[in-house]
């Protein structure tokens, strides 16, 4: 059955990674990790829900209402999203573990160890194309629990020269998640722990130095840098504009007479209008001619420029994997609590907010920022993982595992690369694995001196 599924998924994709590298990287089928599978954010279909019972205002709600009252008017949806997710005291990501079956959503690294291993193959291939520098910064933006990086380092641990060249940098604003990352990477010997500094450094189980930072700009420059951004861009604040009789008006968040939050339209142009004009300039007229609403992400444009500046000056590349579209996005912002969609304005801070990534905007931002980089993709996650050899990896793991582990591997494999419901599923209908292989996209930005990265050739 599995071989038929493999053929269905990858009849057109053959690994583009050198076979010797692949065999060494993925030669430990006994290292299977048991994973609890639950519904991922890309396949949710539940209608938005409200908490209809009356509740007292949380600290975050009071803070948001205070901002609106102090300014004497509404705030942008982007500012609302930023406060809800990353407010230092009450933000959604700050003080909790939001991932997995017990959280609000599950990401690809939590589905299967194979995801982190394949990303590791990509990083090592780019490192080889760069001439195997003796020192390199490996950066992950928003590393969650640290699962992806742990799987990457474990898979690459057989390559001594590569491991010894690495300095891992994790860009994470949540103290709770930093603690989980420290545990999952089995870090020891922490430096700067008692000093008044935002930068912490420790050593992982594999001897690799690991440092934590609040933002990408804090990472020292001067070394070739490879950046991984998996499900990071989707959490950046978005702004929405709605077409009205007076033109494009930004959608804002205000307080209604009954003290609840409500949406209103800005009476005049806002600072984000400059980014809207830039996005419209990049689009073909037919892309937005029929749209009554447009969603943009100024922070994604600015972050892309920061990434490109680093890659242009120091060498290296960036891998972006997320769910999104290669074109103008109308309205994708959603709130997820306990694996269900809920209303965006309902009990802020208790649900994840995320939006589709505008890959076309990232491409244009990168190309405008520098002529020293090349942009590749997006391609589907299915194409990306298939070309890196995930078929061979799942077959190797299945040769030495229990039946329970085999079921987890088959389910995880389908979740990563499949499209729609898994054809082999015999369990309860509500638990059928839904593939995200075509919903998620992969894009690479690299210094032109390194050539075209795999598997974008």
Coordinates of C-alpha atoms in Angstrom, one line a residue:
X1 CA 0.0 0.0 0.0
X2 CA 2.7 2.5 0.9
X3 CA 4.6 1.9 -2.3
X4 CA 1.4 2.8 -4.2
X5 CA 1.0 5.9 -2.1
X6 CA 4.7 6.8 -2.9
X7 CA 4.1 6.4 -6.6
X8 CA 0.9 8.5 -6.4
X9 CA 2.7 11.3 -4.6
X10 CA 6.0 11.3 -6.5
X11 CA 5.7 9.7 -9.9
X12 CA 7.2 12.8 -11.4
X13 CA 9.8 13.8 -8.8
X14 CA 13.2 12.2 -8.4
X15 CA 15.7 13.3 -5.7
X16 CA 18.2 15.9 -7.0
X17 CA 20.5 15.5 -4.0
X18 CA 23.7 13.5 -4.5
X19 CA 23.0 9.9 -3.5
X20 CA 26.2 9.6 -1.3
X21 CA 25.2 12.7 0.7
X22 CA 21.7 11.4 1.1
X23 CA 22.7 7.9 2.2
X24 CA 25.0 9.3 4.9
X25 CA 22.5 11.9 6.1
X26 CA 19.6 9.5 6.4
X27 CA 21.2 6.2 7.3
X28 CA 19.8 5.7 10.7
X29 CA 16.3 4.1 10.3
X30 CA 16.2 3.3 14.0
X31 CA 16.0 6.9 15.0
X32 CA 12.2 7.1 14.5
X33 CA 10.4 9.5 16.8
X34 CA 6.9 8.8 17.9
X35 CA 4.6 11.8 17.2
X36 CA 1.0 12.5 18.1
X37 CA -0.9 13.5 14.9
X38 CA -3.7 16.1 15.0
X39 CA -5.3 18.5 12.7
X40 CA -3.0 21.1 11.1
X41 CA -4.0 24.7 10.5
X42 CA -4.1 24.4 6.7
X43 CA -7.1 22.0 6.7
X44 CA -9.4 23.5 9.3
X45 CA -13.0 24.0 8.1
X46 CA -14.9 24.7 11.3
X47 CA -17.0 27.9 11.2
X48 CA -15.9 30.8 13.4
X49 CA -17.1 30.5 17.0
X50 CA -17.8 33.1 19.7
X51 CA -17.5 32.7 23.4
X52 CA -21.1 33.9 24.0
X53 CA -20.9 33.8 27.8
X54 CA -19.9 37.1 29.4
X55 CA -16.3 37.5 30.6
X56 CA -14.4 40.1 32.3
X57 CA -11.7 41.9 30.2
X58 CA -8.3 40.3 30.2
X59 CA -5.2 42.4 30.7
X60 CA -4.6 42.3 26.9
X61 CA -8.1 43.5 26.2
X62 CA -7.7 46.3 28.7
X63 CA -4.4 47.2 27.0
X64 CA -5.9 47.3 23.5
X65 CA -8.9 49.4 24.7
X66 CA -6.5 51.7 26.4
X67 CA -4.5 52.3 23.2
X68 CA -7.7 53.1 21.3
X69 CA -8.9 55.4 24.0
X70 CA -5.6 57.2 24.3
X71 CA -5.3 57.8 20.6
X72 CA -9.0 58.8 20.3
X73 CA -9.6 56.5 17.4
X74 CA -9.2 53.0 16.0
X75 CA -5.9 51.1 15.5
X76 CA -4.9 49.2 12.3
X77 CA -5.5 45.5 12.0
X78 CA -1.8 45.1 11.8
X79 CA -1.2 46.8 15.2
X80 CA -4.0 44.7 16.7
X81 CA -2.4 41.5 15.3
X82 CA 1.0 42.5 16.6
X83 CA -0.3 43.2 20.1
X84 CA -2.4 40.0 20.2
X85 CA 0.6 37.8 19.2
X86 CA 3.6 39.4 20.8
X87 CA 2.6 41.8 23.5
X88 CA 5.5 41.3 26.1
X89 CA 3.1 40.6 29.0
X90 CA 0.1 38.9 27.5
X91 CA 0.8 38.0 23.8
X92 CA -0.4 34.7 22.5
X93 CA 3.2 33.4 21.7
X94 CA 4.9 34.8 24.8
X95 CA 4.0 32.6 27.8
X96 CA 2.8 29.3 26.5
X97 CA 3.5 26.3 24.3
X98 CA 0.9 26.7 21.4
X99 CA 2.1 23.8 19.3
X100 CA 0.9 20.2 18.9
X101 CA -2.2 18.2 19.9
X102 CA -2.5 20.0 23.2
X103 CA -2.0 23.4 21.6
X104 CA -3.9 25.3 18.9
X105 CA -2.2 23.9 15.8
X106 CA 0.5 21.6 14.6
X107 CA 3.4 22.3 12.2
X108 CA 5.3 20.1 9.8
X109 CA 8.3 19.5 12.1
X110 CA 5.9 18.2 14.8
X111 CA 4.3 15.9 12.2
X112 CA 7.4 14.0 11.3
X113 CA 11.2 14.1 11.9
X114 CA 11.5 13.7 8.1
X115 CA 10.7 17.4 7.6
X116 CA 13.6 18.7 9.6
X117 CA 15.9 16.1 8.0
X118 CA 15.0 17.2 4.5
X119 CA 15.5 20.8 5.4
X120 CA 18.9 19.7 6.7
X121 CA 19.7 18.1 3.3
X122 CA 18.9 21.5 1.7
X123 CA 21.1 23.4 4.1
X124 CA 24.0 21.1 3.6
X125 CA 23.7 21.2 -0.2
X126 CA 23.8 25.0 -0.2
X127 CA 26.8 24.9 2.2
X128 CA 28.6 22.7 -0.3
X129 CA 27.7 25.1 -3.2
X130 CA 29.1 27.9 -1.1
X131 CA 32.5 26.1 -1.0
X132 CA 32.1 24.5 2.4
X133 CA 33.1 27.6 4.5
X134 CA 34.7 26.7 7.8
X135 CA 32.4 29.0 9.8
X136 CA 28.7 29.8 9.0
X137 CA 25.7 31.2 10.8
X138 CA 22.6 29.0 10.6
X139 CA 19.6 31.1 11.5
X140 CA 16.0 29.9 12.2
X141 CA 13.3 32.5 12.5
X142 CA 10.5 31.6 14.9
X143 CA 11.8 28.1 15.7
X144 CA 8.8 26.9 17.7
X145 CA 9.8 24.1 20.1
X146 CA 13.1 23.7 18.3
X147 CA 12.0 20.5 16.7
X148 CA 13.1 21.3 13.2
X149 CA 16.6 22.4 14.3
X150 CA 17.0 19.3 16.6
X151 CA 16.1 17.0 13.7
X152 CA 18.3 18.9 11.3
X153 CA 21.3 18.7 13.6
X154 CA 20.8 15.0 14.5
X155 CA 20.6 14.1 10.8
X156 CA 23.7 16.1 9.9
X157 CA 25.7 15.0 12.9
X158 CA 27.6 12.4 10.8
X159 CA 29.1 15.3 8.8
X160 CA 31.8 16.5 11.1
X161 CA 33.1 19.4 9.0
X162 CA 29.6 20.8 8.6
X163 CA 28.6 20.5 12.2
X164 CA 31.9 22.1 13.3
X165 CA 31.3 25.0 11.0
X166 CA 27.9 25.9 12.4
X167 CA 26.8 28.5 14.9
X168 CA 23.1 28.2 15.3
X169 CA 21.1 31.4 15.9
X170 CA 17.4 31.2 17.0
X171 CA 15.3 34.3 16.6
X172 CA 12.6 33.9 19.3
X173 CA 10.8 36.5 21.4
X174 CA 9.0 34.1 23.7
X175 CA 10.7 33.1 26.9
X176 CA 8.5 30.0 27.2
X177 CA 9.5 28.8 23.7
X178 CA 13.2 29.6 24.3
X179 CA 13.1 27.3 27.3
X180 CA 11.5 24.5 25.2
X181 CA 14.1 25.1 22.4
X182 CA 16.9 24.8 25.0
X183 CA 15.5 21.5 26.3
X184 CA 14.9 20.0 22.8
X185 CA 18.3 20.9 21.6
X186 CA 19.7 19.4 24.9
X187 CA 21.8 22.5 25.5
X188 CA 24.4 22.7 28.2
X189 CA 27.0 25.2 29.5
X190 CA 25.0 28.4 29.0
X191 CA 26.9 31.6 28.7
X192 CA 25.6 35.1 29.5
X193 CA 22.9 33.6 31.7
X194 CA 23.5 36.0 34.6
X195 CA 24.5 39.0 32.5
X196 CA 22.2 41.9 31.5
X197 CA 22.0 41.0 27.8
X198 CA 19.4 39.9 25.4
X199 CA 21.7 37.3 23.8
X200 CA 22.1 33.9 25.4
X201 CA 24.5 31.2 24.1
X202 CA 24.7 27.5 25.0
X203 CA 26.0 24.3 23.3
X204 CA 23.7 21.7 21.8
X205 CA 24.0 18.0 22.3
X206 CA 26.0 17.9 19.1
X207 CA 28.5 20.5 20.3
X208 CA 27.1 23.2 18.2
X209 CA 26.9 26.7 19.7
X210 CA 23.3 28.0 19.9
X211 CA 22.5 31.6 20.6
X212 CA 19.1 33.3 21.1
X213 CA 18.1 36.7 19.8
X214 CA 15.0 38.8 19.8
X215 CA 15.5 39.9 16.1
X216 CA 17.5 39.1 13.1
X217 CA 19.5 42.3 13.2
X218 CA 21.1 41.3 16.5
X219 CA 22.9 38.4 14.9
X220 CA 26.6 39.3 14.2
X221 CA 27.4 39.9 10.5
X222 CA 30.5 39.0 8.6
X223 CA 29.9 35.3 8.2
X224 CA 28.1 33.4 5.5
X225 CA 24.5 33.0 6.7
X226 CA 21.8 30.5 5.9
X227 CA 18.3 31.5 7.1
X228 CA 15.3 29.1 7.6
X229 CA 11.9 30.7 7.9
X230 CA 9.3 28.0 8.3
X231 CA 5.8 29.2 9.2
X232 CA 7.2 32.5 10.3
X233 CA 6.0 34.9 7.6
X234 CA 2.4 33.8 8.1
X235 CA 2.4 35.2 11.7
X236 CA 3.7 38.7 10.6
X237 CA 1.0 41.4 11.0
X238 CA -1.1 42.1 8.0
X239 CA -3.1 45.2 6.9
X240 CA -6.3 44.9 5.0
X241 CA -7.8 47.5 2.7
X242 CA -11.4 47.7 1.5
X243 CA -12.6 49.4 -1.6
X244 CA -15.1 52.2 -0.8
X245 CA -16.6 55.1 -2.7
X246 CA -13.6 57.3 -1.8
X247 CA -11.0 54.6 -2.8
X248 CA -9.0 52.1 -0.8
X249 CA -9.6 52.5 2.9
X250 CA -7.7 50.6 5.6
X251 CA -9.7 48.3 7.9
X252 CA -9.3 49.3 11.5
X253 CA -10.2 47.9 14.9
X254 CA -12.3 50.1 17.2
X255 CA -14.4 49.7 20.4
X256 CA -18.2 49.6 19.9
X257 CA -20.8 51.1 22.2
X258 CA -21.3 47.8 24.0
X259 CA -17.5 47.7 24.7
X260 CA -16.8 44.9 22.2
X261 CA -14.3 45.2 19.4
X262 CA -15.5 46.0 15.9
X263 CA -14.1 46.7 12.4
X264 CA -14.3 50.2 10.9
X265 CA -12.8 51.9 7.8
X266 CA -10.2 54.6 8.1
X267 CA -11.5 58.0 7.1
X268 CA -8.2 59.1 5.4
X269 CA -5.0 57.5 4.1
X270 CA -2.9 55.7 6.7
X271 CA 0.9 55.0 6.8
X272 CA 0.3 51.5 5.4
X273 CA -1.2 53.0 2.3
X274 CA 2.4 53.5 1.0
X275 CA 2.9 49.7 1.1
X276 CA -0.5 49.2 -0.6
X277 CA 0.6 51.4 -3.5
X278 CA 3.8 49.5 -3.8
X279 CA 1.9 46.2 -3.9
X280 CA -0.5 47.4 -6.5
X281 CA 2.5 48.6 -8.6
X282 CA 3.9 45.1 -8.6
X283 CA 0.6 43.5 -9.6
X284 CA -0.9 43.2 -13.1
X285 CA -4.1 45.3 -13.4
X286 CA -6.2 42.1 -13.8
X287 CA -5.0 40.8 -10.5
X288 CA -6.9 43.4 -8.4
X289 CA -9.4 44.8 -10.9
X290 CA -12.3 42.7 -9.4
X291 CA -11.1 42.7 -5.8
X292 CA -13.0 44.6 -3.1
X293 CA -10.4 43.9 -0.5
X294 CA -6.6 43.5 -0.5
X295 CA -4.3 42.2 2.2
X296 CA -0.7 43.3 2.5
X297 CA 2.1 42.6 4.9
X298 CA 4.6 45.5 5.3
X299 CA 6.7 43.7 7.8
X300 CA 7.2 40.8 5.3
X301 CA 8.5 43.3 2.8
X302 CA 10.9 44.9 5.3
X303 CA 12.1 41.5 6.7
X304 CA 12.8 40.3 3.1
X305 CA 14.9 43.4 2.6
X306 CA 16.8 42.7 5.8
X307 CA 17.4 39.1 4.8
X308 CA 18.6 40.2 1.3
X309 CA 21.0 42.8 2.8
X310 CA 22.6 40.1 4.9
X311 CA 22.9 37.6 2.1
X312 CA 24.2 40.2 -0.4
X313 CA 27.0 41.3 2.0
X314 CA 27.9 38.1 3.7
X315 CA 26.9 35.3 1.3
X316 CA 24.5 32.5 1.9
X317 CA 20.8 32.1 1.3
X318 CA 17.3 31.8 2.8
X319 CA 14.6 29.1 2.7
X320 CA 11.0 30.2 3.2
X321 CA 8.3 27.5 3.7
X322 CA 4.8 28.6 4.4
X323 CA 1.2 28.4 3.2
X324 CA 0.3 31.1 0.8
X325 CA -0.2 32.3 -2.7
X326 CA 2.0 33.5 -5.5
X327 CA -0.1 36.6 -6.1
X328 CA -2.3 39.2 -4.6
X329 CA -4.2 38.1 -1.5
X330 CA -7.7 39.4 -0.8
X331 CA -8.7 38.2 2.7
X332 CA -6.9 35.3 4.4
X333 CA -6.4 36.4 8.0
X334 CA -7.8 33.8 10.4
X335 CA -7.9 33.0 14.1
X336 CA -7.4 29.4 15.5
X337 CA -8.1 28.2 18.9
X338 CA -7.9 24.5 19.9
X339 CA -7.7 23.4 16.2
X340 CA -10.9 25.4 15.3
X341 CA -11.5 28.7 13.5
X342 CA -12.8 31.4 15.8
X343 CA -13.7 35.1 15.4
X344 CA -10.7 37.4 14.9
X345 CA -12.0 39.8 17.6
X346 CA -13.2 37.2 20.1
X347 CA -11.1 37.1 23.3
X348 CA -7.8 38.4 21.8
X349 CA -4.7 36.7 23.0
X350 CA -6.4 33.3 23.3
X351 CA -6.1 32.2 19.7
X352 CA -3.4 32.2 17.0
X353 CA -3.7 34.8 14.2
X354 CA -2.1 34.0 10.9
X355 CA -2.5 34.9 7.2
X356 CA -1.5 33.5 3.8
X357 CA 2.0 34.5 2.7
X358 CA 2.2 36.6 -0.4
X359 CA 5.2 35.0 -2.2
X360 CA 5.0 37.3 -5.1
X361 CA 5.5 40.3 -2.7
X362 CA 8.5 38.6 -1.2
X363 CA 10.0 38.0 -4.7
X364 CA 9.5 41.7 -5.7
X365 CA 10.9 42.9 -2.4
X366 CA 14.0 40.8 -2.7
X367 CA 14.6 41.8 -6.3
X368 CA 14.2 45.5 -5.5
X369 CA 16.5 45.3 -2.5
X370 CA 19.5 44.0 -4.3
X371 CA 20.8 42.7 -7.6
X372 CA 23.2 40.4 -5.8
X373 CA 20.6 37.8 -5.0
X374 CA 18.4 35.4 -7.1
X375 CA 14.9 34.2 -6.1
X376 CA 13.7 30.7 -6.8
X377 CA 10.2 29.3 -6.6
X378 CA 7.8 29.0 -5.1
X379 CA 7.3 25.3 -5.6
X380 CA 5.0 23.1 -3.6
X381 CA 6.2 21.5 -0.4
X382 CA 5.5 18.1 -2.1
X383 CA 7.9 19.0 -4.9
X384 CA 10.5 20.3 -2.5
X385 CA 10.6 17.4 -0.1
X386 CA 10.2 14.8 -2.9
X387 CA 13.2 16.2 -4.8
X388 CA 15.3 16.1 -1.6
X389 CA 14.6 12.4 -1.1
X390 CA 11.8 12.0 1.4
X391 CA 10.6 8.9 -0.4
X392 CA 13.9 7.1 0.3
X393 CA 13.9 8.3 3.9
X394 CA 10.4 7.0 4.7
X395 CA 11.2 3.6 3.2
X396 CA 14.5 3.4 5.2
X397 CA 12.6 4.2 8.5
X398 CA 9.9 1.7 7.8
X399 CA 12.5 -1.1 7.6
X400 CA 13.2 -1.0 11.3
X401 CA 10.2 0.2 13.3
X402 CA 7.1 -1.2 15.2
X403 CA 3.7 -1.3 13.5
X404 CA 2.6 1.6 15.6
X405 CA 5.6 3.6 14.5
X406 CA 5.0 2.6 10.9
X407 CA 1.4 3.9 11.1
X408 CA 2.8 7.2 12.4
X409 CA 5.3 7.4 9.6
X410 CA 2.7 6.7 6.9
X411 CA 0.4 9.3 8.4
X412 CA 3.1 11.9 8.8
X413 CA 4.4 11.3 5.3
X414 CA 1.0 11.9 3.8
X415 CA 0.5 15.0 5.9
X416 CA 3.8 16.4 4.6
X417 CA 3.5 15.6 0.9
X418 CA 0.0 14.4 0.1
X419 CA -2.9 16.3 -1.4
X420 CA -6.3 15.9 0.2
X421 CA -7.4 12.9 2.3
X422 CA -5.0 9.9 2.6
X423 CA -6.2 7.0 0.5
X424 CA -4.8 4.4 2.9
X425 CA -6.7 5.5 6.0
X426 CA -8.9 3.0 7.8
X427 CA -9.5 4.8 11.0
X428 CA -12.2 7.3 12.1
X429 CA -13.3 9.7 9.4
X430 CA -12.7 12.7 11.6
X431 CA -9.0 11.7 12.0
X432 CA -8.2 11.1 8.4
X433 CA -4.8 12.7 7.5
X434 CA -5.1 15.7 5.2
X435 CA -2.1 16.4 3.0
X436 CA -0.5 19.8 3.0
X437 CA 1.9 19.0 0.1
X438 CA 0.3 21.5 -2.3
X439 CA -1.0 24.1 0.2
X440 CA 2.5 24.9 1.5
X441 CA 5.1 26.5 -0.8
X442 CA 8.9 26.7 -0.7
X443 CA 10.9 29.7 -1.9
X444 CA 14.7 30.3 -1.8
X445 CA 16.7 33.5 -1.9
X446 CA 20.4 33.0 -2.5
X447 CA 23.5 35.0 -3.2
X448 CA 24.1 34.8 -7.0
X449 CA 27.7 33.7 -6.5
X450 CA 26.4 30.3 -5.2
X451 CA 24.4 29.3 -8.3
X452 CA 20.9 27.8 -8.3
X453 CA 20.1 25.8 -5.1
X454 CA 18.6 22.4 -5.0
X455 CA 15.9 21.5 -5.9
X456 CA 15.1 24.6 -7.9
X457 CA 17.4 23.8 -10.8

